[in-house]
Coordinates of C-alpha atoms and ligand atoms in Angstrom, one line a residue:
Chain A
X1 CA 26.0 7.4 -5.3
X2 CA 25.1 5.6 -7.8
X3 CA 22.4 2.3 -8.7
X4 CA 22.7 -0.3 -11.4
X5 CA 19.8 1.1 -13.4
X6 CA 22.4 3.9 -14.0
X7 CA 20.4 6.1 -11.8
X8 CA 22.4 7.9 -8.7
X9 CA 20.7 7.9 -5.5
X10 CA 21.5 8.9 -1.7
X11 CA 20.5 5.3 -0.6
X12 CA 24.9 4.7 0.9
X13 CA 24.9 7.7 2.6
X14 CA 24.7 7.8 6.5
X15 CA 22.5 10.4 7.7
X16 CA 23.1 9.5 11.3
X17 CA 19.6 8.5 11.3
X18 CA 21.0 5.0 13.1
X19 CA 22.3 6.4 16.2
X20 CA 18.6 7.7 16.9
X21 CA 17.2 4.3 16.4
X22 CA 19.7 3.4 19.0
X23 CA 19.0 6.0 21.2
X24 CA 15.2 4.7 21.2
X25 CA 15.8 1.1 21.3
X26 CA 17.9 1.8 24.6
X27 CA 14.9 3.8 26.1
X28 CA 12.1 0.9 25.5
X29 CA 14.7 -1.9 27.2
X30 CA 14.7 0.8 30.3
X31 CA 11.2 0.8 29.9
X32 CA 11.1 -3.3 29.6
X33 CA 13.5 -3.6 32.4
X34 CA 11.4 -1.3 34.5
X35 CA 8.1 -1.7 33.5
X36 CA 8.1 -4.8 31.9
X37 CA 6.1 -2.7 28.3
X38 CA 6.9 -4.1 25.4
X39 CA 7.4 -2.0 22.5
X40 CA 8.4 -2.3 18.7
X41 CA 9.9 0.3 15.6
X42 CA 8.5 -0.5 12.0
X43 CA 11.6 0.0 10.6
X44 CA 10.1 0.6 7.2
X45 CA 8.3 3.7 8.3
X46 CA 11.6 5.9 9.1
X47 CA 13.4 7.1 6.4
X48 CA 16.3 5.2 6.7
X49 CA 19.2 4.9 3.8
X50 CA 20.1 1.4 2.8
X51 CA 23.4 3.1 4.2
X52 CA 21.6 3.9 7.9
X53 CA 19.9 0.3 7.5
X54 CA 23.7 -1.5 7.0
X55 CA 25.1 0.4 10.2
X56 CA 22.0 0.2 12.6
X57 CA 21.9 -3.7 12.0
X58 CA 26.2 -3.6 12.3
X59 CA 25.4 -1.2 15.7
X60 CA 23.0 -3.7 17.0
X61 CA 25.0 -7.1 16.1
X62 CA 23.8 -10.7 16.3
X63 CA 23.3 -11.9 19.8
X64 CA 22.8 -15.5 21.2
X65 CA 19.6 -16.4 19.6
X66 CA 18.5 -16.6 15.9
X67 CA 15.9 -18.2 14.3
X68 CA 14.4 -18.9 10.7
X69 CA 10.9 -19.4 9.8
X70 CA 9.1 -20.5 7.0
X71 CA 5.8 -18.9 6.9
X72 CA 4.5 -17.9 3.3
X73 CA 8.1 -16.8 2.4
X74 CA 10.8 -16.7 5.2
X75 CA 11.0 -14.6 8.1
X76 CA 14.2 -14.3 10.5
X77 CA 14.2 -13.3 14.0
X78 CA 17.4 -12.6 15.6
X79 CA 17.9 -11.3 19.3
X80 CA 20.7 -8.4 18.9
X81 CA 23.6 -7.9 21.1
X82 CA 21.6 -6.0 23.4
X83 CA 19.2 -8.5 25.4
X84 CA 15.7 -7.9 25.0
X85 CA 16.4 -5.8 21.2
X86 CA 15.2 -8.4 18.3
X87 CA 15.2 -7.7 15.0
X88 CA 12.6 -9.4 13.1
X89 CA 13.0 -9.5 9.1
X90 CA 9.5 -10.7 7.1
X91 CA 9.9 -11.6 3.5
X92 CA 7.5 -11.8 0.9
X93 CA 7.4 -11.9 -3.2
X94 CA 10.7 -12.8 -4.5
X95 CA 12.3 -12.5 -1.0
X96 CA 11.9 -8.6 -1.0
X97 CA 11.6 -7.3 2.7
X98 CA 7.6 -7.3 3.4
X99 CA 7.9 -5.7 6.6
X100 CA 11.0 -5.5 9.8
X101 CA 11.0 -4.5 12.7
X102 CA 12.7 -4.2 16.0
X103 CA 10.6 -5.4 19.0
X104 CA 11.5 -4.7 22.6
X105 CA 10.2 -7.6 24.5
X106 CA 11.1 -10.8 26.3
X107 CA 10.4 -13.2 23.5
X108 CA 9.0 -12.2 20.1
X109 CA 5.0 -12.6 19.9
X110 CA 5.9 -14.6 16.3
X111 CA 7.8 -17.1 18.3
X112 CA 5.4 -17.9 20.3
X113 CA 3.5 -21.1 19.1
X114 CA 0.0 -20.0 19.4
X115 CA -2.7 -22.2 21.8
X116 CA -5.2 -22.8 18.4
X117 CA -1.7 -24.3 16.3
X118 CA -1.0 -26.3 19.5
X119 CA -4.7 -28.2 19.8
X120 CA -4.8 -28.3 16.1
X121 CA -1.2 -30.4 16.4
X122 CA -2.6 -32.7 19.2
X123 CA -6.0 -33.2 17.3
X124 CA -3.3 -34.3 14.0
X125 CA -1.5 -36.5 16.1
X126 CA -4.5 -38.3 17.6
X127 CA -6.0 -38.3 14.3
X128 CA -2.9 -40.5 13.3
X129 CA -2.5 -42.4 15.7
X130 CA -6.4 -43.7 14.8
X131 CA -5.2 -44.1 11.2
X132 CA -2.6 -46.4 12.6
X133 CA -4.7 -48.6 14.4
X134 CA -7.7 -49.2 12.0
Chain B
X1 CA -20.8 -17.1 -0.5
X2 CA -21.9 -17.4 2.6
X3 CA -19.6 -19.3 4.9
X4 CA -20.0 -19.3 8.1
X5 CA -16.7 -20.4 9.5
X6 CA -14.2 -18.0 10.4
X7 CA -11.3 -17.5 8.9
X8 CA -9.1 -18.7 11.4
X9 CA -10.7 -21.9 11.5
X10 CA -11.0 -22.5 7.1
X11 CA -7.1 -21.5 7.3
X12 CA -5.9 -23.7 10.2
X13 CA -8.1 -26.5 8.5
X14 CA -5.8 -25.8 5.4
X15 CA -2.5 -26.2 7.7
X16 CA -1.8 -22.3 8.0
X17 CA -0.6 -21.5 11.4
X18 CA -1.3 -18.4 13.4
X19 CA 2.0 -17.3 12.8
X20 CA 1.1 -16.9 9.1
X21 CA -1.5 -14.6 10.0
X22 CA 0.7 -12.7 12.6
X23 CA 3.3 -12.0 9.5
X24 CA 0.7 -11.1 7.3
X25 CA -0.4 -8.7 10.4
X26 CA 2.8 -7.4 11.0
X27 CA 3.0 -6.6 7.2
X28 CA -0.3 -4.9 7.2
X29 CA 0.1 -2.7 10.2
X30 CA 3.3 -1.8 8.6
X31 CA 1.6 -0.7 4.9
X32 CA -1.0 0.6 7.5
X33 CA 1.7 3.1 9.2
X34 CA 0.3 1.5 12.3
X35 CA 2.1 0.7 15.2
X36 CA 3.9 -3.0 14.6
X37 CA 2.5 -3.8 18.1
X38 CA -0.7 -3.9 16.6
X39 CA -0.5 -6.8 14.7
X40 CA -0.9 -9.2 17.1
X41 CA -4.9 -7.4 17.4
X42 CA -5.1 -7.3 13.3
X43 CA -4.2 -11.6 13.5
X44 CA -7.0 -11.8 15.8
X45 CA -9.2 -9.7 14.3
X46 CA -8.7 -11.0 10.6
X47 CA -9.1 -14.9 12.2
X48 CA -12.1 -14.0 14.0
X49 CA -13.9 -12.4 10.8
X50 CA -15.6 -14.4 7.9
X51 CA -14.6 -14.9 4.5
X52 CA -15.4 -11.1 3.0
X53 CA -17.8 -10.9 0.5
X54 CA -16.7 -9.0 -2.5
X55 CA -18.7 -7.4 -5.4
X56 CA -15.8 -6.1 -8.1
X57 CA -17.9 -3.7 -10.7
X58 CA -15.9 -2.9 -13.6
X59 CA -17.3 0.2 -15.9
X60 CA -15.6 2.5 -17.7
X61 CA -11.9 1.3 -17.2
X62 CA -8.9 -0.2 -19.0
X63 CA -9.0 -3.6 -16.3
X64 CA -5.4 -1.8 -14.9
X65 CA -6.6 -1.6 -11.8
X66 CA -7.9 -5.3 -11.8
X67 CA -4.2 -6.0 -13.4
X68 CA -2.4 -4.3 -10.4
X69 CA -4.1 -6.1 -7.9
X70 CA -3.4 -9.5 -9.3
X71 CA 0.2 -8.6 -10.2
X72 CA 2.1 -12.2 -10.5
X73 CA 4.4 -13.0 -7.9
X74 CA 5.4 -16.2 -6.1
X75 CA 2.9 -17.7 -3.8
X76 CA 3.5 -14.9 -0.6
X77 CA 2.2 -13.7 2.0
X78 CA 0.9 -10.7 0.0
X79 CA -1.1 -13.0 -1.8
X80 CA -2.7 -14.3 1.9
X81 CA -5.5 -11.5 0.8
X82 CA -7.0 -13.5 -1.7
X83 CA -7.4 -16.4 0.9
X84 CA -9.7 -13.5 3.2
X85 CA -11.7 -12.6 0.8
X86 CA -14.4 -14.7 -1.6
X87 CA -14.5 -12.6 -5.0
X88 CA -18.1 -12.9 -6.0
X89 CA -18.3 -11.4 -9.0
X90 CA -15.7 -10.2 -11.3
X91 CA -16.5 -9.4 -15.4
X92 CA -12.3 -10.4 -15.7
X93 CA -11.6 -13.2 -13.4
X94 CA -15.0 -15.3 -12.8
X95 CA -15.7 -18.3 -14.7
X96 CA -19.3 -17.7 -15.1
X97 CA -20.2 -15.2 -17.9
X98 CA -23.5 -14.3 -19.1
X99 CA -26.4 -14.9 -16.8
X100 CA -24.6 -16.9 -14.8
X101 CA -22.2 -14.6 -13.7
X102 CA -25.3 -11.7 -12.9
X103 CA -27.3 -14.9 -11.0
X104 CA -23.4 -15.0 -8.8
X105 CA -23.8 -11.0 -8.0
X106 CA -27.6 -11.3 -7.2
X107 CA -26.7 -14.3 -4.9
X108 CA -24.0 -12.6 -3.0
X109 CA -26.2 -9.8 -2.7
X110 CA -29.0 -11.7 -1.0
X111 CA -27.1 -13.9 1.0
X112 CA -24.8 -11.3 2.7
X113 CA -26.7 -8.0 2.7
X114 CA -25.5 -5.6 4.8
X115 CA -21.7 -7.0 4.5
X116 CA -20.5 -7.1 1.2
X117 CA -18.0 -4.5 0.2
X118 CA -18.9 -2.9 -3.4
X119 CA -15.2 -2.8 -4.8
X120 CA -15.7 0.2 -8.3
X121 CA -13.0 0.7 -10.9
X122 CA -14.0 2.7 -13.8
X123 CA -16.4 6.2 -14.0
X124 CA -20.1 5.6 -14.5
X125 CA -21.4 7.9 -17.8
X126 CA -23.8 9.8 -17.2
X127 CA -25.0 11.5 -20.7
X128 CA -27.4 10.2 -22.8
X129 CA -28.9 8.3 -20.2
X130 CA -25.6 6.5 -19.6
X131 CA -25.7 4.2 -23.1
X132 CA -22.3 5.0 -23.4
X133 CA -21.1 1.7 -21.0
X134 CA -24.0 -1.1 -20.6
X135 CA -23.3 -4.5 -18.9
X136 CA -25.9 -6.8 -19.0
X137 CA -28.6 -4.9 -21.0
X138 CA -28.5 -2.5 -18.1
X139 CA -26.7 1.0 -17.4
X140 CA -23.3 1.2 -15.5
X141 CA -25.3 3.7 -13.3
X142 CA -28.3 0.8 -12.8
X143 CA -25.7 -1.7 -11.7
X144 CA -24.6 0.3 -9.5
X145 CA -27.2 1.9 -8.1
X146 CA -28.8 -1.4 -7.4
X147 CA -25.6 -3.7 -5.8
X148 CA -24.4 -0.8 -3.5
X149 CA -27.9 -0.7 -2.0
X150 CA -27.1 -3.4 0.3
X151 CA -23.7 -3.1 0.6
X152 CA -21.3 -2.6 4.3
X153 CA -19.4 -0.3 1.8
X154 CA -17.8 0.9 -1.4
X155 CA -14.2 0.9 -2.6
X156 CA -13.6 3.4 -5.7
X157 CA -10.5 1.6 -6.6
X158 CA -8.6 3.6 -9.3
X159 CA -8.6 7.3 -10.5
X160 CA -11.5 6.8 -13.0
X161 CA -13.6 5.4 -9.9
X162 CA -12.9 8.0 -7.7
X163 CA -12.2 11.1 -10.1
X164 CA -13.2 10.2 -13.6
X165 CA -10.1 9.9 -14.9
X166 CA -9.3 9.3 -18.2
X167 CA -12.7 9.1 -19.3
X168 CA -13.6 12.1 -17.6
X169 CA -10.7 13.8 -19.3
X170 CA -11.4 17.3 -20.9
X171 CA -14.3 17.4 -23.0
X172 CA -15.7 14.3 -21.5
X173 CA -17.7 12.1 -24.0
X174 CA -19.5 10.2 -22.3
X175 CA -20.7 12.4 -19.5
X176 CA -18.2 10.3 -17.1
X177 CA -18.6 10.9 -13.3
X178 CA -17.2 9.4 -10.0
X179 CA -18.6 6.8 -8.0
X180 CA -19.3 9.6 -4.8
X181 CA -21.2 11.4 -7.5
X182 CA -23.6 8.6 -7.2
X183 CA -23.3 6.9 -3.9
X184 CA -23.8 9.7 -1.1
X185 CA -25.7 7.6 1.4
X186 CA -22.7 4.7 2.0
X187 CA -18.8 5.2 3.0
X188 CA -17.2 5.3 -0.1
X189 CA -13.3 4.8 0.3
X190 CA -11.3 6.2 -3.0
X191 CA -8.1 4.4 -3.4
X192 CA -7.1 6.7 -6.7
X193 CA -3.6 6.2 -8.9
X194 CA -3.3 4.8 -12.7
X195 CA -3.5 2.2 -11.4
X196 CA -3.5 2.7 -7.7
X197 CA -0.8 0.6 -5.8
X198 CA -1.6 -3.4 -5.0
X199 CA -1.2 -2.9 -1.3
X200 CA -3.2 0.6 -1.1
X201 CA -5.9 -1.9 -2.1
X202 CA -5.2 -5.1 -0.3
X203 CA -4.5 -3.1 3.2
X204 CA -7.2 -1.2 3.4
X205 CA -9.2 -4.2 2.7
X206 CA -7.6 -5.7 5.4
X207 CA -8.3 -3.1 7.7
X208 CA -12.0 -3.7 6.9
X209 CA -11.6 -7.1 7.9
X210 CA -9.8 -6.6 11.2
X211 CA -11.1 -3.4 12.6
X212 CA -14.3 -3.7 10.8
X213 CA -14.3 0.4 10.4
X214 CA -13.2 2.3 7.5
X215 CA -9.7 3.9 8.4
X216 CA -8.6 7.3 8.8
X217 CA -9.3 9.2 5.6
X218 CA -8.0 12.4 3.9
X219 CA -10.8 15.4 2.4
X220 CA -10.9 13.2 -0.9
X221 CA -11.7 10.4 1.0
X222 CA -8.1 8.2 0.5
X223 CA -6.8 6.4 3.6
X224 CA -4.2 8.6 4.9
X225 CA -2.2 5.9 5.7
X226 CA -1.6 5.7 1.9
X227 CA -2.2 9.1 0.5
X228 CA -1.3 11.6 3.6
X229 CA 1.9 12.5 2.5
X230 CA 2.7 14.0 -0.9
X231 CA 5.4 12.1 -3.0
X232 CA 7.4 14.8 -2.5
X233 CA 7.6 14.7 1.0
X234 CA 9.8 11.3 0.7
X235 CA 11.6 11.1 -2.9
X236 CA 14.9 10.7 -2.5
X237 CA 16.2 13.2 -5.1
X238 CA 14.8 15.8 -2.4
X239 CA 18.2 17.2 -1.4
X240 CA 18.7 17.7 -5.0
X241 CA 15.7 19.8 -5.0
X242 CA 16.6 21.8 -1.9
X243 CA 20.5 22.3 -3.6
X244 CA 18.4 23.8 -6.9
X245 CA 20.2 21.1 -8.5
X246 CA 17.5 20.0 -11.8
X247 CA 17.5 18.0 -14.6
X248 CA 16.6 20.1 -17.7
X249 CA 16.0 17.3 -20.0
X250 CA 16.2 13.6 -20.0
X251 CA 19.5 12.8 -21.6
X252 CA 21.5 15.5 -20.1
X253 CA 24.0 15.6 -17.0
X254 CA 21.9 16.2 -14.5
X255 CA 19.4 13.6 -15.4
X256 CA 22.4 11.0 -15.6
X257 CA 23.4 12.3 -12.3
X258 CA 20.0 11.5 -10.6
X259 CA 18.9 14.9 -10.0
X260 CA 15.7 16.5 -8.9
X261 CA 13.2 15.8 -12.2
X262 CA 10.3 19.1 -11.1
X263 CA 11.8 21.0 -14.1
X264 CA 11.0 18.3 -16.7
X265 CA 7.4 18.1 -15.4
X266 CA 7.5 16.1 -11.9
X267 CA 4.2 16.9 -10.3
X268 CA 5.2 14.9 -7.1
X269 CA 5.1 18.5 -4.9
X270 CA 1.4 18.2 -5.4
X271 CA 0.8 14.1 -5.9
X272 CA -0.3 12.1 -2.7
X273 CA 0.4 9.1 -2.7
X274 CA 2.7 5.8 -1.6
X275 CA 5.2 5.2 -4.7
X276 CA 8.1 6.8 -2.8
X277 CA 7.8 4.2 0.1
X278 CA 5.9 1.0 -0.8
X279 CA 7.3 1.5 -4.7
X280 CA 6.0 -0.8 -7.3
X281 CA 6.6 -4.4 -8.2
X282 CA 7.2 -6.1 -4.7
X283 CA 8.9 -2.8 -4.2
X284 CA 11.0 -2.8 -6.8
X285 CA 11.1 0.4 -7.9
X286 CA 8.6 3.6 -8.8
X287 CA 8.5 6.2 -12.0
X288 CA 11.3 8.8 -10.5
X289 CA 13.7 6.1 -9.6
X290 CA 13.2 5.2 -12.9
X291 CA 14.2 8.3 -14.0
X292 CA 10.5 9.4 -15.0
X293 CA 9.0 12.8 -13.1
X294 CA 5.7 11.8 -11.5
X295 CA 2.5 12.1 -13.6
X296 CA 0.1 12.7 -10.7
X297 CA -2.1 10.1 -11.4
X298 CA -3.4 9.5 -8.1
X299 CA -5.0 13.5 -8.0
X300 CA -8.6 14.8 -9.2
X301 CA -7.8 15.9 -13.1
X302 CA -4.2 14.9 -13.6
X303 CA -4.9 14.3 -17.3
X304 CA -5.9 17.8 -17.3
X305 CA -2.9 19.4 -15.7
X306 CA -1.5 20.8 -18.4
X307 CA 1.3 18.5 -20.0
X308 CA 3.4 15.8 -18.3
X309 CA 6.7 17.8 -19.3
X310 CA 5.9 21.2 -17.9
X311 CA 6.9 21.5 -15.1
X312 CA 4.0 22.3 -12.2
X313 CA 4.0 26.4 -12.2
X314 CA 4.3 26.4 -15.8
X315 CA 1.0 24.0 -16.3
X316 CA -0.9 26.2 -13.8
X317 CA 0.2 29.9 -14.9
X318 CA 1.1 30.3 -11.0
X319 CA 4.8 29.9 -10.4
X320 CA 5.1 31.0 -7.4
X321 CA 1.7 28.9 -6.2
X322 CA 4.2 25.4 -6.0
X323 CA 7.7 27.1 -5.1
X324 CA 5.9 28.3 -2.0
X325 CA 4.1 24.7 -1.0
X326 CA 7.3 23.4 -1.6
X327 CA 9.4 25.7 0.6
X328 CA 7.3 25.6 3.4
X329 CA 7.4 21.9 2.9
X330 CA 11.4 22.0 2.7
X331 CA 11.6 24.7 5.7
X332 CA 13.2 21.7 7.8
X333 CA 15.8 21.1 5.3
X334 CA 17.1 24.8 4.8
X335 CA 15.0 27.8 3.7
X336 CA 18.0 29.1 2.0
X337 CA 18.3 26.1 -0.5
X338 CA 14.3 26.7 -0.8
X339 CA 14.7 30.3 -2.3
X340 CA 17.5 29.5 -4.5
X341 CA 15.1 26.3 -5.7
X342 CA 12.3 28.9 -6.3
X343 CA 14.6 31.2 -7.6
X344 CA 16.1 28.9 -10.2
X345 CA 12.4 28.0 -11.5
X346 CA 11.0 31.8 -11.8
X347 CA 14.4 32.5 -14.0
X348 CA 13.8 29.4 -16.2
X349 CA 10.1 30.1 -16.0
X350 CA 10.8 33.8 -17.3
X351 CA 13.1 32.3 -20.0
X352 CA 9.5 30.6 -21.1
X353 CA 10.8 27.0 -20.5
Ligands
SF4_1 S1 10.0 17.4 -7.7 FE1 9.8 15.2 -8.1 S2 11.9 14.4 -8.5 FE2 12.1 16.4 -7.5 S3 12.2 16.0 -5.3 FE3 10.0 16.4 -5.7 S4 9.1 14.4 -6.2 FE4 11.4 14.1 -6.3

């Protein structure tokens, strides 16, 4: 119970507050599987413990596909051990967690590479090929 | 300024991807306490919007607020907010001083009327026909009677803005007042705290930008998505509080052993406000994990409370006014803890504590 600053806290104490998550995440893939809805949990908005945080992320282990992203700070994306469950860290000043999430879908949005990024990269590489040839 | 491409299309010129704008959308829905699916409608929204023109008046302040919101960090996407908005006039941060810098104002008046945002920190003194703060050669109250007359909205940024503050402070010199004192015929969004926290002021900004509407707001006119829930409500020395477990002073055991600070003056039962969740310093920390009870800045008149070291029922004369908010507020944790909390107060409140 206790912090560096010499502080105690509750923050490595399990309130049990992960098995809910669970519980939720496991109704939205239903939902996905059924429906095909998409859904998300700001994980910042529950009060979970650093504790809860440690054993929801150990409950929902690493599955086959991770990726890192540099985007004003990093940002990790990793599909969990359940199919369809991501878990999506943002970073931001001094690599502090900005905002996470777990979003219930086929493929996060954030992976996506968006149609305005993809015309801008063919107008760059038309651009350079011009370069080239003058 | 006045420019008239959006801001998707000035970023992706400067090589930011959408995906930039869908992180900084996923980290403003969640500041926002909206749902994190709608981010992908805040990226569109903030790409499809111009550059936001922004009028920062600053009158009777201490330039914390100012300081807050340009807290130094490494280039992140926190700082993406300064990219969506063109700062037209600032006393602190714009180059141009003198006429110059009232020529910028007038210009971004005239060239985006209707659609600037008025942000305010500081109160405007009223008595003696307001000679107390002049900027200009003119009146805090003339400067701001005559920029907010065009203006999409104000932002009372700070608790001298939005309640007087410190300069409204019992007996109040200068005849200090807040800004919806004075503006009554615009939306006026109060974003209070000494100084109020960086992303109560760049989300809600945001939320301008995306939704263009003001968002949800509480009776004093704060986004509740920043000030619905009372400190309080999510500290986590709150089980201490339920188990009556206090900290009588700030050297003794309990304090070492993180308990609940209300009996060395925390006024968090009564303070709304974000510090518990977003904290402070890239969320570092806030004044209770620090070991520090809550002053209540972000409230009408906390400089008036009574004393930062008495604890609530004793600065108001009322002790069982704050044991009974605070044990309805605790009912889900255990009523019985909550009467041995209130308990344990009336006692050391009898004992004159
Ligand atoms: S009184 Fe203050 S320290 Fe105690 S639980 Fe409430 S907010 Fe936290």
């Amino acid at each position: 119970m206790s912090r560096g600053n010499g502080t105690n806290c509750l923050d490595d104490q399990v309130t049990g507050m992960a098995l809910s998550v669970l519980a939720e995440v496991g109704r939205m893939l239903e939902t996905l599987a059924d429906s095909g809805r998409e859904d998300a949990i700001d994980l910042r908005s529950l009060p979970l413990t650093d504790a809860d945080r440690a054993e929801l992320e150990q409950m929902l282990g690493r599955g086959e596909v991770r990726a890192e992203l540099d985007l004003a700070g990093e940002s990790e994306v990793w599909e969990t051990n359940y199919p369809g469950a991501w878990w999506i860290r943002h970073r931001g000043a001094e690599r502090k967690i900005a905002s996470e999430e777990i979003a219930v879908c086929r493929i996060p949005e954030i992976l996506k590479t968006h149609p305005v990024d993809i015309e801008t990269a063919a107008l760059r590489i038309r651009n350079e090929l011009e370069t080239t040839h003058e | 300024m006045n420019d008239k491409k959006t801001l998707g299309e000035m970023l992706t010129e400067r090589g930011v991807s959408r995906r930039t704008f869908l992180k900084y959308a996923s980290y403003t829905a969640s500041i926002m306490a909206l749902p994190p699916t709608a981010a992908t409608a805040i990226a569109q929204g903030i790409a499809n919007a111009r550059r936001q023109s922004v009028i920062w008046l600053s009158f009777q302040e201490c330039t914390g607020c100012t300081e807050s919101i340009t807290r130094a960090h490494t280039p992140s996407i926190e700082d993406l907010i300064f990219d969506f908005i063109s700062l037209d006039y600032h006393h602190t941060l714009q180059n141009a001083s003198g006429h110059a810098a009232e020529e910028a104002r007038m210009q971004a008046m005239q060239e985006n009327a209707g659609e600037y945002i008025v942000v305010v920190d500081g109160s405007v003194p009223l008595k003696d026909d307001g000679i107390y703060s002049t900027i200009a050669g003119i009146t805090n109250l003339q400067m701001l009677e005559e920029t907010v007359k065009d203006a999409f909205a104000v932002i009372s940024v700070g608790s001298c803005a939005t309640f007087g503050g410190i300069p409204g402070a019992n007996p109040n010199p200068t005849g200090a007042v807040p800004i919806t004192d004075i503006v009554t015929d615009k939306p006026v969004i109060n974003i209070s705290g000494c100084p109020p926290i960086p992303e109560a002021m760049t989300g809600t900004i945001s939320y301008l930008l995306s939704f263009g509407s003001i968002p949800e707001l509480d009776h004093l006119n704060r986004p509740k998505a920043f000030f619905g829930e009372a400190i309080h409500d999510r500290c986590y020395r709150r089980p201490f509080y339920e188990r009556g477990m206090f900290a009588k002073s700030f050297d003794d055991e309990g304090a070492r052993q993180g308990w609940c600070l209300f009996e060395v003056g925390c006024k968090g039962p009564v303070t709304y406000n974000a510090c518990a969740t977003l904290k402070w310093n890239g969320g570092t920390s806030f004044p209770i994990q620090s070991g520090h009870g809550c002053l209540g800045c972000s409230e009408p008149g906390f400089w008036d409370l009574g004393g930062f070291y008495k604890p609530l029922s004793t600065a108001k004369g009322d002790p069982l006014k704050w044991a009974g908010g605070a044990a309805v507020a605790g009912a889900a944790v255990g009523a019985a803890s909550a009467i041995m909390a209130r308990n344990k107060r009336n006692k050391i409140l009898k004992e004159g504590k």
